[in-house]
Amino acid sequence: MNTPFNTLFPKLFLVALAGLPAAVLAHGDAATGAHGGTLIESGEVVLEWIGARNTICLSDHGSGAPIPSAQAGGRIIVAGAGAQELTPADGNCLRYPTALAAGSKAVVSIRLPGRPPVQARLEP
């Protein structure tokens, strides 16, 4: 028996399903930060990764205020290439010495005074 529900529901379901990928992709870490880098959320901290300058800048997730990096430190570990130390630079930024090769994958671990450790994944 063909009722309006039997014919209309599948069509509405397909329309809703077609819009799902756009809704899912709308939320992500691909936003651009103040320095032109990629924003990555990690708990209470937002990392702005500026690969062209070997730099990661830090800001508070809630307020957006820069987090001073003078007492911060950490490491970036690149798959197949080892670890590099992160050193304070430019107020709220940390630098690493060697650029990441295209296609490489890395994990960053940052220590900030008075905050839990911050970890994030970087994929140039």
PDB file of C-alpha atoms in Angstrom:
ATOM      1  CA  MET A   1       0.000   0.000   0.000  1.00  0.00           C
ATOM      2  CA  ASN A   2       1.405   3.385  -1.002  1.00  0.00           C
ATOM      3  CA  THR A   3       0.810   5.947   1.704  1.00  0.00           C
ATOM      4  CA  PRO A   4       2.225   9.481   1.676  1.00  0.00           C
ATOM      5  CA  PHE A   5       4.609   8.404   4.439  1.00  0.00           C
ATOM      6  CA  ASN A   6       5.947   5.468   2.415  1.00  0.00           C
ATOM      7  CA  THR A   7       6.740   7.648  -0.598  1.00  0.00           C
ATOM      8  CA  LEU A   8       7.730  10.899   1.100  1.00  0.00           C
ATOM      9  CA  PHE A   9       9.960   9.560   3.887  1.00  0.00           C
ATOM     10  CA  PRO A  10      12.599   7.951   1.623  1.00  0.00           C
ATOM     11  CA  LYS A  11      12.868  11.172  -0.411  1.00  0.00           C
ATOM     12  CA  LEU A  12      13.274  13.338   2.693  1.00  0.00           C
ATOM     13  CA  PHE A  13      15.819  10.900   4.076  1.00  0.00           C
ATOM     14  CA  LEU A  14      17.914  11.117   0.893  1.00  0.00           C
ATOM     15  CA  VAL A  15      17.803  14.925   0.918  1.00  0.00           C
ATOM     16  CA  ALA A  16      18.914  15.002   4.567  1.00  0.00           C
ATOM     17  CA  LEU A  17      21.643  12.453   3.873  1.00  0.00           C
ATOM     18  CA  ALA A  18      22.952  14.484   0.923  1.00  0.00           C
ATOM     19  CA  GLY A  19      23.428  17.525   3.182  1.00  0.00           C
ATOM     20  CA  LEU A  20      25.270  15.558   5.861  1.00  0.00           C
ATOM     21  CA  PRO A  21      28.795  15.717   4.362  1.00  0.00           C
ATOM     22  CA  ALA A  22      28.650  19.516   4.191  1.00  0.00           C
ATOM     23  CA  ALA A  23      27.581  19.702   7.826  1.00  0.00           C
ATOM     24  CA  VAL A  24      30.318  17.315   8.919  1.00  0.00           C
ATOM     25  CA  LEU A  25      33.012  19.118   6.930  1.00  0.00           C
ATOM     26  CA  ALA A  26      31.932  22.521   8.199  1.00  0.00           C
ATOM     27  CA  HIS A  27      33.501  21.753  11.588  1.00  0.00           C
ATOM     28  CA  GLY A  28      37.202  21.083  11.448  1.00  0.00           C
ATOM     29  CA  ASP A  29      40.671  22.324  12.217  1.00  0.00           C
ATOM     30  CA  ALA A  30      41.262  23.917   8.827  1.00  0.00           C
ATOM     31  CA  ALA A  31      40.610  27.506   9.904  1.00  0.00           C
ATOM     32  CA  THR A  32      43.309  30.121   9.288  1.00  0.00           C
ATOM     33  CA  GLY A  33      44.850  32.032  12.199  1.00  0.00           C
ATOM     34  CA  ALA A  34      46.108  35.584  12.681  1.00  0.00           C
ATOM     35  CA  HIS A  35      49.575  34.711  11.328  1.00  0.00           C
ATOM     36  CA  GLY A  36      48.182  32.881   8.286  1.00  0.00           C
ATOM     37  CA  GLY A  37      48.732  29.433   9.777  1.00  0.00           C
ATOM     38  CA  THR A  38      46.442  26.467  10.324  1.00  0.00           C
ATOM     39  CA  LEU A  39      44.494  26.419  13.601  1.00  0.00           C
ATOM     40  CA  ILE A  40      44.464  23.215  15.629  1.00  0.00           C
ATOM     41  CA  GLU A  41      42.407  22.903  18.815  1.00  0.00           C
ATOM     42  CA  SER A  42      43.929  20.926  21.663  1.00  0.00           C
ATOM     43  CA  GLY A  43      41.942  21.151  24.879  1.00  0.00           C
ATOM     44  CA  GLU A  44      42.137  24.655  26.347  1.00  0.00           C
ATOM     45  CA  VAL A  45      44.788  25.757  23.843  1.00  0.00           C
ATOM     46  CA  VAL A  46      44.606  26.659  20.160  1.00  0.00           C
ATOM     47  CA  LEU A  47      47.791  26.065  18.183  1.00  0.00           C
ATOM     48  CA  GLU A  48      48.447  28.088  15.065  1.00  0.00           C
ATOM     49  CA  TRP A  49      50.881  26.097  12.977  1.00  0.00           C
ATOM     50  CA  ILE A  50      52.830  28.229  10.491  1.00  0.00           C
ATOM     51  CA  GLY A  51      54.784  25.615   8.567  1.00  0.00           C
ATOM     52  CA  ALA A  52      56.554  28.115   6.289  1.00  0.00           C
ATOM     53  CA  ARG A  53      58.186  29.705   9.370  1.00  0.00           C
ATOM     54  CA  ASN A  54      58.730  26.514  11.433  1.00  0.00           C
ATOM     55  CA  THR A  55      56.547  28.130  14.089  1.00  0.00           C
ATOM     56  CA  ILE A  56      53.649  27.209  16.365  1.00  0.00           C
ATOM     57  CA  CYS A  57      51.803  30.079  18.093  1.00  0.00           C
ATOM     58  CA  LEU A  58      49.618  29.554  21.166  1.00  0.00           C
ATOM     59  CA  SER A  59      46.354  31.125  22.278  1.00  0.00           C
ATOM     60  CA  ASP A  60      43.668  30.406  24.854  1.00  0.00           C
ATOM     61  CA  HIS A  61      40.714  28.490  23.414  1.00  0.00           C
ATOM     62  CA  GLY A  62      38.122  30.352  25.495  1.00  0.00           C
ATOM     63  CA  SER A  63      39.308  33.950  25.309  1.00  0.00           C
ATOM     64  CA  GLY A  64      41.518  33.883  22.219  1.00  0.00           C
ATOM     65  CA  ALA A  65      44.235  35.677  24.204  1.00  0.00           C
ATOM     66  CA  PRO A  66      47.845  34.863  23.307  1.00  0.00           C
ATOM     67  CA  ILE A  67      49.583  32.482  25.727  1.00  0.00           C
ATOM     68  CA  PRO A  68      53.128  33.695  26.490  1.00  0.00           C
ATOM     69  CA  SER A  69      55.740  31.194  25.353  1.00  0.00           C
ATOM     70  CA  ALA A  70      58.720  32.497  27.379  1.00  0.00           C
ATOM     71  CA  GLN A  71      58.520  29.620  29.891  1.00  0.00           C
ATOM     72  CA  ALA A  72      57.091  27.076  27.428  1.00  0.00           C
ATOM     73  CA  GLY A  73      58.914  24.257  25.742  1.00  0.00           C
ATOM     74  CA  GLY A  74      58.333  20.957  24.069  1.00  0.00           C
ATOM     75  CA  ARG A  75      59.149  18.718  21.173  1.00  0.00           C
ATOM     76  CA  ILE A  76      57.952  17.984  17.696  1.00  0.00           C
ATOM     77  CA  ILE A  77      58.393  14.358  16.670  1.00  0.00           C
ATOM     78  CA  VAL A  78      58.385  13.722  12.929  1.00  0.00           C
ATOM     79  CA  ALA A  79      57.644  10.197  11.720  1.00  0.00           C
ATOM     80  CA  GLY A  80      60.836   8.744  10.275  1.00  0.00           C
ATOM     81  CA  ALA A  81      62.906  11.863  11.023  1.00  0.00           C
ATOM     82  CA  GLY A  82      63.123  12.034  14.821  1.00  0.00           C
ATOM     83  CA  ALA A  83      62.475  14.762  17.371  1.00  0.00           C
ATOM     84  CA  GLN A  84      63.200  18.493  17.398  1.00  0.00           C
ATOM     85  CA  GLU A  85      63.057  20.817  20.392  1.00  0.00           C
ATOM     86  CA  LEU A  86      60.564  23.674  20.469  1.00  0.00           C
ATOM     87  CA  THR A  87      62.054  26.935  21.730  1.00  0.00           C
ATOM     88  CA  PRO A  88      60.288  30.191  22.730  1.00  0.00           C
ATOM     89  CA  ALA A  89      60.031  32.899  20.063  1.00  0.00           C
ATOM     90  CA  ASP A  90      57.980  36.025  19.325  1.00  0.00           C
ATOM     91  CA  GLY A  91      55.829  36.415  22.445  1.00  0.00           C
ATOM     92  CA  ASN A  92      53.365  33.548  22.120  1.00  0.00           C
ATOM     93  CA  CYS A  93      55.161  31.351  19.586  1.00  0.00           C
ATOM     94  CA  LEU A  94      57.527  28.381  19.634  1.00  0.00           C
ATOM     95  CA  ARG A  95      60.003  27.512  16.872  1.00  0.00           C
ATOM     96  CA  TYR A  96      61.519  24.271  15.664  1.00  0.00           C
ATOM     97  CA  PRO A  97      64.791  24.209  13.680  1.00  0.00           C
ATOM     98  CA  THR A  98      64.035  22.105  10.592  1.00  0.00           C
ATOM     99  CA  ALA A  99      61.068  22.374   8.215  1.00  0.00           C
ATOM    100  CA  LEU A 100      58.748  19.412   7.880  1.00  0.00           C
ATOM    101  CA  ALA A 101      58.878  17.680   4.507  1.00  0.00           C
ATOM    102  CA  ALA A 102      55.701  17.619   2.438  1.00  0.00           C
ATOM    103  CA  GLY A 103      53.663  14.537   3.249  1.00  0.00           C
ATOM    104  CA  SER A 104      55.368  13.923   6.591  1.00  0.00           C
ATOM    105  CA  LYS A 105      53.398  13.434   9.780  1.00  0.00           C
ATOM    106  CA  ALA A 106      54.360  14.849  13.141  1.00  0.00           C
ATOM    107  CA  VAL A 107      53.170  15.017  16.723  1.00  0.00           C
ATOM    108  CA  VAL A 108      53.831  18.060  18.881  1.00  0.00           C
ATOM    109  CA  SER A 109      53.963  18.003  22.682  1.00  0.00           C
ATOM    110  CA  ILE A 110      54.093  21.354  24.488  1.00  0.00           C
ATOM    111  CA  ARG A 111      54.678  22.153  28.180  1.00  0.00           C
ATOM    112  CA  LEU A 112      53.080  25.351  29.469  1.00  0.00           C
ATOM    113  CA  PRO A 113      53.422  26.629  33.046  1.00  0.00           C
ATOM    114  CA  GLY A 114      50.221  26.133  35.036  1.00  0.00           C
ATOM    115  CA  ARG A 115      48.470  24.174  32.285  1.00  0.00           C
ATOM    116  CA  PRO A 116      48.193  20.530  31.338  1.00  0.00           C
ATOM    117  CA  PRO A 117      50.509  19.329  28.543  1.00  0.00           C
ATOM    118  CA  VAL A 118      49.276  20.033  25.011  1.00  0.00           C
ATOM    119  CA  GLN A 119      49.511  17.446  22.248  1.00  0.00           C
ATOM    120  CA  ALA A 120      48.481  17.746  18.614  1.00  0.00           C
ATOM    121  CA  ARG A 121      49.096  16.091  15.272  1.00  0.00           C
ATOM    122  CA  LEU A 122      50.533  18.015  12.304  1.00  0.00           C
ATOM    123  CA  GLU A 123      50.236  16.870   8.697  1.00  0.00           C
ATOM    124  CA  PRO A 124      51.818  19.221   6.140  1.00  0.00           C
TER     125      PRO A 124
END
